[in-house]
XYZ file of C-alpha atoms in Angstrom:
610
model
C -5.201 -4.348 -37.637
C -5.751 -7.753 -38.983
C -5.163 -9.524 -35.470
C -7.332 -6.987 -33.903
C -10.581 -7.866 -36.327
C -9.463 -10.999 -34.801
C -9.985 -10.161 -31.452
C -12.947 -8.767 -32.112
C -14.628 -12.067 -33.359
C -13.124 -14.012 -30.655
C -14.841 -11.387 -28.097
C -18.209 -11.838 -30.235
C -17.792 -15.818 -30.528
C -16.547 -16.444 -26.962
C -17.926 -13.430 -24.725
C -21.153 -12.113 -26.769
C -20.112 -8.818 -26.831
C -19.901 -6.451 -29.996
C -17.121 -3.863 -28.702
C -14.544 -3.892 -25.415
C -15.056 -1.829 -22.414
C -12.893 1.347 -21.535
C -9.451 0.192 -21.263
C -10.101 -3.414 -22.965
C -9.053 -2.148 -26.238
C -6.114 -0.409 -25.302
C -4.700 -3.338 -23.219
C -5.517 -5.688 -25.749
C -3.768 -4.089 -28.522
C -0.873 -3.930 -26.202
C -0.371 -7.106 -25.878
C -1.424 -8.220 -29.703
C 1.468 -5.615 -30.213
C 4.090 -7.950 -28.291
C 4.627 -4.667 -25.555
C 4.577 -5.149 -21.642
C 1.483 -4.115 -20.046
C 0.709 -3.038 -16.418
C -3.092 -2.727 -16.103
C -4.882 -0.665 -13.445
C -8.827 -1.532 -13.568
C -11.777 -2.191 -11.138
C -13.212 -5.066 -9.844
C -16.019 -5.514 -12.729
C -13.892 -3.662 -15.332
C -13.503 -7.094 -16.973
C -9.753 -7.240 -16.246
C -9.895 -11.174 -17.550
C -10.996 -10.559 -21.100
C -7.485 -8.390 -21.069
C -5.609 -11.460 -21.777
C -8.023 -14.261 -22.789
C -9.032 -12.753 -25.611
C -5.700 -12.221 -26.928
C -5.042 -15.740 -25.801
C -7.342 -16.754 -28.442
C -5.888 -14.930 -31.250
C -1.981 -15.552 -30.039
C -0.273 -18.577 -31.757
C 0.639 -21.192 -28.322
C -0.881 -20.987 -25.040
C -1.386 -18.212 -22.300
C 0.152 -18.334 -18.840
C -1.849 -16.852 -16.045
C -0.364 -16.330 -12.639
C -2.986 -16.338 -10.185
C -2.573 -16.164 -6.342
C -6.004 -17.736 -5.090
C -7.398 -21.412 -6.277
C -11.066 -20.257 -6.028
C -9.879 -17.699 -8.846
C -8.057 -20.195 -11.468
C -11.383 -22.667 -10.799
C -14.075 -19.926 -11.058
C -12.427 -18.958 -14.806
C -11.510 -22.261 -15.955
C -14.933 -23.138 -15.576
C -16.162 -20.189 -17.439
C -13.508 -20.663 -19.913
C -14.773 -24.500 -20.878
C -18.650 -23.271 -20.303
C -17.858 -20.768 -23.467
C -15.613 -23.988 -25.461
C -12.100 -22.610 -24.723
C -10.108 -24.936 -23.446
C -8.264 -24.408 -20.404
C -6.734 -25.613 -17.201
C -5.262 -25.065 -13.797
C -2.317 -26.351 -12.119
C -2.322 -25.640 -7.923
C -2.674 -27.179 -5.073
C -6.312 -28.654 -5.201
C -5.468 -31.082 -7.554
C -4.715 -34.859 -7.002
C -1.460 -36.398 -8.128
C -3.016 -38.006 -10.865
C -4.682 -35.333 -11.892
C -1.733 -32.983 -12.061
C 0.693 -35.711 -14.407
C -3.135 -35.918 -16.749
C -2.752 -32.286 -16.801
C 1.017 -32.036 -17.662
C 0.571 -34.766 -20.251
C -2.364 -32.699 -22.238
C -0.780 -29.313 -21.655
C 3.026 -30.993 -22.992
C 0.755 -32.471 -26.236
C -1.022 -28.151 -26.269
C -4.302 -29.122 -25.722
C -5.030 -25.873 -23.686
C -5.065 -22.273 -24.669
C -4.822 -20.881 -21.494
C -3.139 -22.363 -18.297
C -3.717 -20.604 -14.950
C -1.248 -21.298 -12.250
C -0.387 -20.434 -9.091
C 3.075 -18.985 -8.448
C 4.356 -21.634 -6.406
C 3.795 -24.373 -9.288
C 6.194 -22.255 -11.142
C 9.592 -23.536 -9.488
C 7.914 -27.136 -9.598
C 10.650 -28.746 -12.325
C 8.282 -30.852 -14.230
C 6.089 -27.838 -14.575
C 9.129 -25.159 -15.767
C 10.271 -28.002 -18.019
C 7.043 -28.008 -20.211
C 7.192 -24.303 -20.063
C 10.711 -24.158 -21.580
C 9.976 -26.627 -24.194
C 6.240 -25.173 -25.115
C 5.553 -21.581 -27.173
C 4.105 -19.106 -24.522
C 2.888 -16.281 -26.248
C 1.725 -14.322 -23.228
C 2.204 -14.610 -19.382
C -0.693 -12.726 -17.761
C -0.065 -11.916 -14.175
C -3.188 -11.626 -12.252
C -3.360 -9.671 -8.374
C -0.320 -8.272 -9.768
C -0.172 -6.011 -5.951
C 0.933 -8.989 -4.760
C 4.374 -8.432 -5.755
C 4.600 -5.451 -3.727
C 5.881 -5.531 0.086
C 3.588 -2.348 0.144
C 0.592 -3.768 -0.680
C -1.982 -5.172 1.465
C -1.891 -8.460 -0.080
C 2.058 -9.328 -0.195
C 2.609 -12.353 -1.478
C 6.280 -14.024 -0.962
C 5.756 -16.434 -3.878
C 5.426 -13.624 -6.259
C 8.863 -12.390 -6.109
C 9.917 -15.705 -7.709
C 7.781 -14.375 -11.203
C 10.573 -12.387 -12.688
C 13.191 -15.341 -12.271
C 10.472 -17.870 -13.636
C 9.978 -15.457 -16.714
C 14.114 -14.802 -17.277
C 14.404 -18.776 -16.942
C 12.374 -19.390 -20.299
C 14.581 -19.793 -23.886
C 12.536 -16.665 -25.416
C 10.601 -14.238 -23.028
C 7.258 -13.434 -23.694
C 5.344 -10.589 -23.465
C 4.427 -9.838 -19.602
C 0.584 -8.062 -19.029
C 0.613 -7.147 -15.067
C -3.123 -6.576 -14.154
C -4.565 -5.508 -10.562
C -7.282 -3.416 -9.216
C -6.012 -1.435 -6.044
C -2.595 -0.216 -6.805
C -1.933 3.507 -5.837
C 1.399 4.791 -7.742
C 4.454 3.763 -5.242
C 2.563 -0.158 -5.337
C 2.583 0.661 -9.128
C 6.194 1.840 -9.476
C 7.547 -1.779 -7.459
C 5.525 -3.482 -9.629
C 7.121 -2.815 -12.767
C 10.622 -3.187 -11.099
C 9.703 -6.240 -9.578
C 8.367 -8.216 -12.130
C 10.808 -6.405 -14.844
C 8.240 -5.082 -16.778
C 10.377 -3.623 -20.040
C 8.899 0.024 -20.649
C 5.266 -1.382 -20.375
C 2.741 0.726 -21.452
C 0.029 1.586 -18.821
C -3.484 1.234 -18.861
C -5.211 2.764 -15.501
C -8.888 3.201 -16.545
C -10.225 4.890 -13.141
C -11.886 3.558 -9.868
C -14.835 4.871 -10.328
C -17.687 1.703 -10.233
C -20.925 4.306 -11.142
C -23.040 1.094 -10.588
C -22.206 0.763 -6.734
C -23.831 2.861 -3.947
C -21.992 3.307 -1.263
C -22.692 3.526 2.778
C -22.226 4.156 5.938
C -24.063 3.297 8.800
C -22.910 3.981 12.850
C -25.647 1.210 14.628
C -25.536 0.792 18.221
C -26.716 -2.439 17.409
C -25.004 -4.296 14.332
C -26.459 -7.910 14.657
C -30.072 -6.761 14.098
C -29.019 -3.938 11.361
C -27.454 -6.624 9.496
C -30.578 -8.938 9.679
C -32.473 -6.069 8.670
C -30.209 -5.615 5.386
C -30.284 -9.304 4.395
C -34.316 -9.637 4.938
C -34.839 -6.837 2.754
C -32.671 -9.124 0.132
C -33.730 -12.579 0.845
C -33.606 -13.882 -2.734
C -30.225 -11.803 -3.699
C -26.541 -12.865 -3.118
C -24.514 -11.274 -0.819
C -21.303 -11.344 1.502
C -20.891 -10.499 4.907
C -17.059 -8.947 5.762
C -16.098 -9.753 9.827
C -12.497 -8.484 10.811
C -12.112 -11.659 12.999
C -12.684 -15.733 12.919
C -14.504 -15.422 15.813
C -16.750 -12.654 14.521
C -17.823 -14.552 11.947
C -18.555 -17.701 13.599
C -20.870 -15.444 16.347
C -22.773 -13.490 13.062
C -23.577 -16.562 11.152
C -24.435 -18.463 13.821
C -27.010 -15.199 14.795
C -28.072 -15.402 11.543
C -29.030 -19.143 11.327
C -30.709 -18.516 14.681
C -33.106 -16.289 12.734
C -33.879 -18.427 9.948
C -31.661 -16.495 7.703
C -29.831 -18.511 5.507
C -25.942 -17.748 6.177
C -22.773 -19.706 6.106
C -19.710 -19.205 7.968
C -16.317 -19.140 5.777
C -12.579 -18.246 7.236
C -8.860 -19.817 7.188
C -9.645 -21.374 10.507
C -12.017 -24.159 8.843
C -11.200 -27.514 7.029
C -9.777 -27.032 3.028
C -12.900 -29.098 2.346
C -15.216 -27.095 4.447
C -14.342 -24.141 3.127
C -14.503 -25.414 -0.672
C -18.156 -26.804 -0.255
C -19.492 -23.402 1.349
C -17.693 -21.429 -1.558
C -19.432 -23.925 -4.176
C -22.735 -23.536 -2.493
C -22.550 -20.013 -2.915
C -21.281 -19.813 -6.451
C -24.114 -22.183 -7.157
C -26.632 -20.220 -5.222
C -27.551 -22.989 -3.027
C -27.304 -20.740 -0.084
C -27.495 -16.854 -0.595
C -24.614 -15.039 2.138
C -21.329 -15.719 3.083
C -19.845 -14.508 6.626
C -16.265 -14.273 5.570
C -12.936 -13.264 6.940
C -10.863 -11.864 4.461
C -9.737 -15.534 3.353
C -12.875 -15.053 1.043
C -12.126 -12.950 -1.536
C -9.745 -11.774 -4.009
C -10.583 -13.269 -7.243
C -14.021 -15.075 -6.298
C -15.729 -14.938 -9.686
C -19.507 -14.222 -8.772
C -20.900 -11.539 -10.929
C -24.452 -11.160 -9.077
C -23.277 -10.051 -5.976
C -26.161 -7.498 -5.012
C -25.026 -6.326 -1.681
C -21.352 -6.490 0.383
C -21.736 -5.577 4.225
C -18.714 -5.311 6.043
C -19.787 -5.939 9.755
C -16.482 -4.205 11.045
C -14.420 -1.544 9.513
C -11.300 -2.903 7.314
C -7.765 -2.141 7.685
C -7.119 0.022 4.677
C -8.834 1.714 2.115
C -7.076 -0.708 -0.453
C -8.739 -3.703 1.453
C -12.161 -2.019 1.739
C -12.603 -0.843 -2.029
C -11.166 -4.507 -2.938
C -14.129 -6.446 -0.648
C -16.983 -4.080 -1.216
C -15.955 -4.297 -5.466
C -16.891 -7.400 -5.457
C -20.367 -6.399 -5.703
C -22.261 -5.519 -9.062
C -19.212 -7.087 -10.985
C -22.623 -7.621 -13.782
C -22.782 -4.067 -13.894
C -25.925 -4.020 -12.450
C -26.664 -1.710 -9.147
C -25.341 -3.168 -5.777
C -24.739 -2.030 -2.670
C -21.622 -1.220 -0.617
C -22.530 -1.003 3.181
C -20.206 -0.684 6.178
C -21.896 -1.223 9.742
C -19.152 1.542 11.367
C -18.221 1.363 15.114
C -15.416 3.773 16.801
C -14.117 0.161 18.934
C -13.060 -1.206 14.993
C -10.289 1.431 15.101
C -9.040 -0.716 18.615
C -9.388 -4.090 16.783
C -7.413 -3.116 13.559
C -4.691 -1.557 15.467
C -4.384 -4.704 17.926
C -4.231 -6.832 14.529
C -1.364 -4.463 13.344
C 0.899 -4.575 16.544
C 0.214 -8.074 16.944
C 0.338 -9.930 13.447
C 3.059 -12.462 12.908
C 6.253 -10.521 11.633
C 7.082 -11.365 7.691
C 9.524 -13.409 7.986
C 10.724 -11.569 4.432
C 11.223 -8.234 5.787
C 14.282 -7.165 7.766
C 13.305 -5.788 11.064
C 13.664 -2.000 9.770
C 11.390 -2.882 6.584
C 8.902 -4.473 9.085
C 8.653 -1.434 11.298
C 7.903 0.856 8.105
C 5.302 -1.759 6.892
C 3.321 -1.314 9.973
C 3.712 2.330 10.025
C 2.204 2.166 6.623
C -0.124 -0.319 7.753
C -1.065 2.715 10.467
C -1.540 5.292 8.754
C -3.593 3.030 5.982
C -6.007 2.562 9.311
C -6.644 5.930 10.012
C -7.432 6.855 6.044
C -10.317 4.301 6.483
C -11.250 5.837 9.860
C -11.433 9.388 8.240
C -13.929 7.735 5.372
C -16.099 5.717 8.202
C -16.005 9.064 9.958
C -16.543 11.470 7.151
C -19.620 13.413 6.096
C -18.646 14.433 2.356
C -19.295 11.798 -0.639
C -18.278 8.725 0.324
C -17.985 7.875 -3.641
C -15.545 11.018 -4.210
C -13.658 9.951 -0.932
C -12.599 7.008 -2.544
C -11.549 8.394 -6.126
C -9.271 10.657 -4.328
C -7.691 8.253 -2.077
C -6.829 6.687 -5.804
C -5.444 9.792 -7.104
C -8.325 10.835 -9.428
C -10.001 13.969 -8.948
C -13.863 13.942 -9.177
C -15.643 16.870 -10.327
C -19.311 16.280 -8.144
C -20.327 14.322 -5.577
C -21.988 11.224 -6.301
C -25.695 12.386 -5.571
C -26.412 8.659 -3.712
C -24.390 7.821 -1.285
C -25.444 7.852 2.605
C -23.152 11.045 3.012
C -24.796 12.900 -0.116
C -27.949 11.492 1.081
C -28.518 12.981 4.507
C -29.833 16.062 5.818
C -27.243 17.968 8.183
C -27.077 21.203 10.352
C -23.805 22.943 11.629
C -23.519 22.283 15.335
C -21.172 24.309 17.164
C -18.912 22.984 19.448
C -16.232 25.245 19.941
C -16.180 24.755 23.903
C -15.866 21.324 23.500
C -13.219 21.612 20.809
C -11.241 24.124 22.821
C -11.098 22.100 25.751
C -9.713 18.858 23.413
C -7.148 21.641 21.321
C -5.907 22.777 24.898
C -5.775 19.020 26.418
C -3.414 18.279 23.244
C -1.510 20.900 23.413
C -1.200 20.970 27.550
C 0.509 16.675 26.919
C 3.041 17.856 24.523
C 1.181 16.973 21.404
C 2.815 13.669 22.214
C -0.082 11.082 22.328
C -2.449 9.722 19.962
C -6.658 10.420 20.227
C -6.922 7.239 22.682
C -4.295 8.919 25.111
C -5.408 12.032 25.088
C -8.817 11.488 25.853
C -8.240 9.102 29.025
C -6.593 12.572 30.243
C -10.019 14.316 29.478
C -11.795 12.004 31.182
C -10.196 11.716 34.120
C -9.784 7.740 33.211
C -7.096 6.068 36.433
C -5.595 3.428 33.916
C -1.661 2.538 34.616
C -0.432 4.734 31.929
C -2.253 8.264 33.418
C -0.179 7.023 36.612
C 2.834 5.998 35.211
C 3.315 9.797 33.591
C 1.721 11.401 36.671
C -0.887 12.997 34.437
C -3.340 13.547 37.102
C -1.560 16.101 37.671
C -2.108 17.680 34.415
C -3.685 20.961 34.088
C -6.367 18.952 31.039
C -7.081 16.078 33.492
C -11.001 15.556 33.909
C -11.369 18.278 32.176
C -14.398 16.360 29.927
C -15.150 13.512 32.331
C -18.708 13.855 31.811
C -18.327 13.322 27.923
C -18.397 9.572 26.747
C -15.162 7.925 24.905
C -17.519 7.735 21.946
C -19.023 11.003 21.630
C -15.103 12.496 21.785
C -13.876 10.056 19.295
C -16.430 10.791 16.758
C -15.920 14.496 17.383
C -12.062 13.634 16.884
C -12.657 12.670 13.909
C -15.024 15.128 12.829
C -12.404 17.654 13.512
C -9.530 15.982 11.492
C -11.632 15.702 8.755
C -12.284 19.353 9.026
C -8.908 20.472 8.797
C -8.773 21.401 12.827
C -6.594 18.030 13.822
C -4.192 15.754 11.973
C -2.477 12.459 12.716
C 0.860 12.502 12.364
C 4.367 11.318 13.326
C 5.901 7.660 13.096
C 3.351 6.291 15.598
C 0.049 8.004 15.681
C 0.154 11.083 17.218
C -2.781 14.077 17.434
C -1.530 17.206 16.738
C -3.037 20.880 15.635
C -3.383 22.241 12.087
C -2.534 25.821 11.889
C -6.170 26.006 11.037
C -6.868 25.341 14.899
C -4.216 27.795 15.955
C -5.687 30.234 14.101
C -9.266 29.239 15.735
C -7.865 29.403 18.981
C -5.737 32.973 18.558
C -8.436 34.818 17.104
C -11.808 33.094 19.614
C -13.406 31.865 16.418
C -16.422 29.628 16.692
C -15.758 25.692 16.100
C -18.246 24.341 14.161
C -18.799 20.978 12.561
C -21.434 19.319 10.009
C -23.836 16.894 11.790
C -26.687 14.421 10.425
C -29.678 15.346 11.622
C -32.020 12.943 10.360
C -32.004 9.465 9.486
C -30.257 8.731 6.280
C -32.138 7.546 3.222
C -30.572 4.653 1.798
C -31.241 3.751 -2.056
C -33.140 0.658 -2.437
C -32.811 -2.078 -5.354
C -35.792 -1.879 -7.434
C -37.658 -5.232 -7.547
C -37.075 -7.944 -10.784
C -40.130 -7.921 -13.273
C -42.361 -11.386 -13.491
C -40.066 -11.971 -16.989
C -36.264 -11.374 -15.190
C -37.879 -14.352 -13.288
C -38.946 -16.641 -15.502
C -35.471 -15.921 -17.265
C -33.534 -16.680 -13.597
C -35.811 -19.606 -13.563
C -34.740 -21.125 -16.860
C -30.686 -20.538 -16.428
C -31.188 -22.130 -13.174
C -32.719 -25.361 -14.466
C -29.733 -24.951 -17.421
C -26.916 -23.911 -14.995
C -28.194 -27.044 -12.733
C -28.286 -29.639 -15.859
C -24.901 -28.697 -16.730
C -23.421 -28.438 -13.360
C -21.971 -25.322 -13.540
C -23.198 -21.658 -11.313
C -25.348 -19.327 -12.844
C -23.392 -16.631 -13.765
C -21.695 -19.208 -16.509
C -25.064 -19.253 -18.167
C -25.276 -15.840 -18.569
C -25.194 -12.916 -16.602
C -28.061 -10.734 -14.461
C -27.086 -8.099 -16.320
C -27.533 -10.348 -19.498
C -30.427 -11.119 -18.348
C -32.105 -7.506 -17.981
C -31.135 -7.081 -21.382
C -33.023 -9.640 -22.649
C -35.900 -9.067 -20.292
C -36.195 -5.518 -21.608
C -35.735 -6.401 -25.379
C -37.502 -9.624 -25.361
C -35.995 -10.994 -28.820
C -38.140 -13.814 -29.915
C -35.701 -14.542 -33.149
C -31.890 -16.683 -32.652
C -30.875 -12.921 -34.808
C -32.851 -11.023 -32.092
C -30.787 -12.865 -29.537
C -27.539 -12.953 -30.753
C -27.830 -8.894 -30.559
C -28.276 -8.993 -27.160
C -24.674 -7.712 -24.960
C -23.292 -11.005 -23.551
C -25.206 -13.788 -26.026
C -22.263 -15.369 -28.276
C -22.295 -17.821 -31.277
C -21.044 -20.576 -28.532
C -23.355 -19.585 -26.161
C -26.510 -18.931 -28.176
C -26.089 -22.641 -29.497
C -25.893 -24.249 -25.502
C -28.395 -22.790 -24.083
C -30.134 -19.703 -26.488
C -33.388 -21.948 -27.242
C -34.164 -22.207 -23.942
C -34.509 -18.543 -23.655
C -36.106 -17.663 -26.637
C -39.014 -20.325 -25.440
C -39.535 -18.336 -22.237
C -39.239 -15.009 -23.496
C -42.084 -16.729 -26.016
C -44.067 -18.001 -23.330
C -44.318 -14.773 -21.322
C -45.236 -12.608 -24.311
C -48.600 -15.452 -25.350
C -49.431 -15.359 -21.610
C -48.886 -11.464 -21.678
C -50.462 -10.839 -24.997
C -47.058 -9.511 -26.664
C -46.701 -10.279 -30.266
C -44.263 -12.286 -31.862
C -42.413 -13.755 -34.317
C -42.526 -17.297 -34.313
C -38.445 -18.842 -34.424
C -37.839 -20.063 -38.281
């Protein structure tokens, strides 16, 4: 009880907030408690104040694993902004600045030391570990660990003998924000997590509105999206380096300001674009996935991804790092039947993990396939997009969201049962053998080497739609699995019947299907109020003194607090979610002499500051 008041003024001092979040408290009296923890919590759930807090109130330092550097860098800085100090040992730094580092962490000048998994065989490194007191060892991306996973991360597997190395084990917290159970279950056995107790807190991010859009032309519905946002930070998501080069370059083309950012450009490169956005000198990133997990922006209004992802896991990961403030943001992906021929090129042709045995690799792309047509379903789909998602977790939502481009549109039932019949008999007449690409060269009459090869022109379902487009059957393909007609099935992906399309074609029942048949209505971010802007003003002139982003000021969604409270008083302010004692004495004045400002100019009354 005691160490938890603790807590509690270490989350007021530090942080600014009063109480935790759902989940915080639980995880944090976990680990005060000396048990194992495995965490399971959203992008924006505040995953980090998990184990910094306790960090604080722990005798010794904190060890946080952490796969990316932009992550260690974006919360070290955060960390010394708010007076805790900290460090972080990877790649990025010099020689010199590694031995300065091992010096002051050997003499415990830091609380909490983030490093990446690799540093943890480096012997100078595990020798101050096994001589120092670490009270916790915080494993970060913990999804890494797991073959499974869509981030697998080699290095990880080296955590558990790190951890059994040291003279007394620590407590072990295992956090991560896309694991479904089996990526759950390795977890725990890979890191050794001893009978951890489990915090999963739900996927559900109510601040986030979620879309889908099917544009015939994606380079001018993206400009569209980012003029409508022109003073908001966003991120563009491109499945391919040369994708992104082609979009930002588009972009600069039309005065938009955009920056290119994948694994293909220089270490320095790629460091000076992320800095430029964290410090809002330029407003959107074009990124590969190399930008991502762990980047520590909090205003991100609005994530686009250009193409559709590879997994479900992957796009709930990118498009979370949105809102993480709380505040609404938007989810948007710019869907396209050909991104289903891209992502399944990218499986069958990615470099082999050199980890897995050759069996083990052949089940991870299998996995990887049937991952890919999950996503295609959602991109397809015209139920909630919102409830798609909290089922694919394993939760079970009891409405639909009410906002999302699928809730939002108006749709008729179109029948298409002659259509459908003639794509149920064309499966059925090639053995149920193919997959949806297959099958409908054979409808169309297509004269490609593999209709030859097979002889299927002289199939009874050859031509049989030849004057339908590849498209229009795709997206009726899809329209039909998601009904409950079709499924996907097999070790490779193969289109097959339901018994619910049996039955349909035994008994001559009407097909019928849901279509859109108006424009969607997409929710729009309301605009800032003149005093939200003087306040942005002011942290930027702070956030630019200091040289740090921002965010490390305080939040937007600090911000709208104080914008709709207007406290004029240092007690008025330090009751506002997100001002702390620390905080409050950097950079509090500042804000209370705005917030006085607006209300003279306004002709608000106030108290003058004692």
């Amino acid at each position: 009880m005691q160490e938890m008041t603790r807590a509690l003024e270490a989350l007021n001092t530090y942080f600014g907030y009063d109480s935790f979040r759902p989940g915080q408290e639980q995880a944090v009296n976990t680990i005060l408690a000396g048990q194992d923890l495995l965490a399971v919590m959203p992008t924006g759930a505040g995953k980090s104040v998990c184990f910094q807090v306790p960090a604080l109130t722990l005798p010794g330092i904190t060890l946080v694993i952490s796969p990316l550097i932009s992550l260690m860098q974006d919360q070290v800085r955060e960390l010394l902004a708010a007076g805790i100090p900290a460090a972080y040992f990877n790649r990025s730094l010099s020689a010199g600045q590694y031995r300065t580092a091992l010096v002051r962490m050997r003499q415990g000048q830091y609380r909490i030391v983030y490093a990446a998994p690799e540093r943890l065989t480096a012997p100078a490194f595990l020798d101050i570990c096994r001589e120092l007191e670490i009270s916790l060892i915080a494993v970060d991306e913990a999804h890494c660990v797991s073959q499974w996973g869509q981030d697998f991360r080699p290095s990880y597997l080296k955590i558990r003998e790190f951890i059994d190395s040291l003279p007394k084990r620590p407590p072990v917290a295992a956090f991560t924000a896309t694991a479904t159970t089996p990526v759950r279950k390795q977890i725990i056995s890979l890191l050794g997590l001893q009978n951890p107790a489990q915090v999963v807190t739900g996927f559900d991010r109510p601040n986030l509105t979620w879309q889908v859009r099917r544009e015939s032309d994606r380079k001018s519905a993206l400009a569209h999206i980012i003029r409508q946002r022109q003073d908001q930070s966003g991120i563009v998501y491109c499945a391919t380096r040369k994708t992104v080069e082609e979009v930002a370059e588009h972009l600069q083309k039309l005065g938009l300001s955009a920056r290119p950012y994948h694994a293909g450009m220089s270490e320095e490169k790629r460091r000076q674009t992320q800095d430029d956005f964290i410090y809002d000198r330029i407003p959107v990133i074009v990124a590969t996935n190399a930008f991502g997990m762990g980047i520590n922006k909090p205003d991100v209004r609005y994530v686009v991804h250009y193409q559709m992802p590879g997994s479900m896991e992957a796009y709930y990961q990118e498009a979370g790092r949105a809102g993480r403030d709380g505040d609404p943001a938007q989810c948007i992906l710019l869907y396209s039947p050909q991104d289903l021929r891209l992502q399944t090129f990218m499986i069958e042709n990615g470099e082999p993990n050199p980890e897995l045995s050759a069996e083990e690799a052949a089940l991870v792309q299998k996995r990887d396939m049937d991952r890919l047509f999950q996503m295609r379903a959602y991109a397809q789909s015209t139920s909630c997009l919102r409830s798609q998602i909290l089922r694919y977790f394993g939760e079970d939502p009891k409405e639909d969201c009410g906002k999302c481009s699928n809730c939002l549109a108006d749709y008729e039932d179109r029948d298409v049962t002659a259509v459908a019949m003639a794509l149920f008999a064309g499966i059925i007449r090639t053995g149920s053998r193919f997959g949806q690409k297959r099958v409908i060269e054979v409808l169309r009459g297509a004269d490609t080497e593999f209709i030859r090869s097979r002889n299927l022109k002289d199939n009874p379902a050859y031509g049989k739609l030849r004057e339908h487009t590849a498209k229009s059957l795709e997206e009726l393909t899809g329209q039909l699995c998601e009904n409950g007609y079709l499924q996907i099935t097999g070790d490779y992906p193969v289109l097959s019947l339901t018994r619910k399309a049996i039955r349909t074609i035994s008994s001559h029942s009407p097909v019928v299907v849901k279509t859109a048949t108006s424009t969607q209505r997409y929710t729009v971010l309301a605009e800032s109020d003149d005093l939200f802007e003087a306040l942005r003003q002011t942290r930027r002139e702070l956030a630019s003194g200091h040289r740090i982003p921002a965010y490390a000021v305080f939040n937007d969604a600090t911000l709208h607090a104080m914008a709709a409270k207007k406290p004029c008083t240092k007690s008025d302010m330090l009751r506002v979610q997100g001002v702390g004692d620390v905080k409050f004495r950097k950079y509090g004045n500042a804000f209370l002499r705005t917030i006085q400002k607006w209300n003279r100019e306004n002709g608000q009354e106030e108290e003058a500051e004692d």
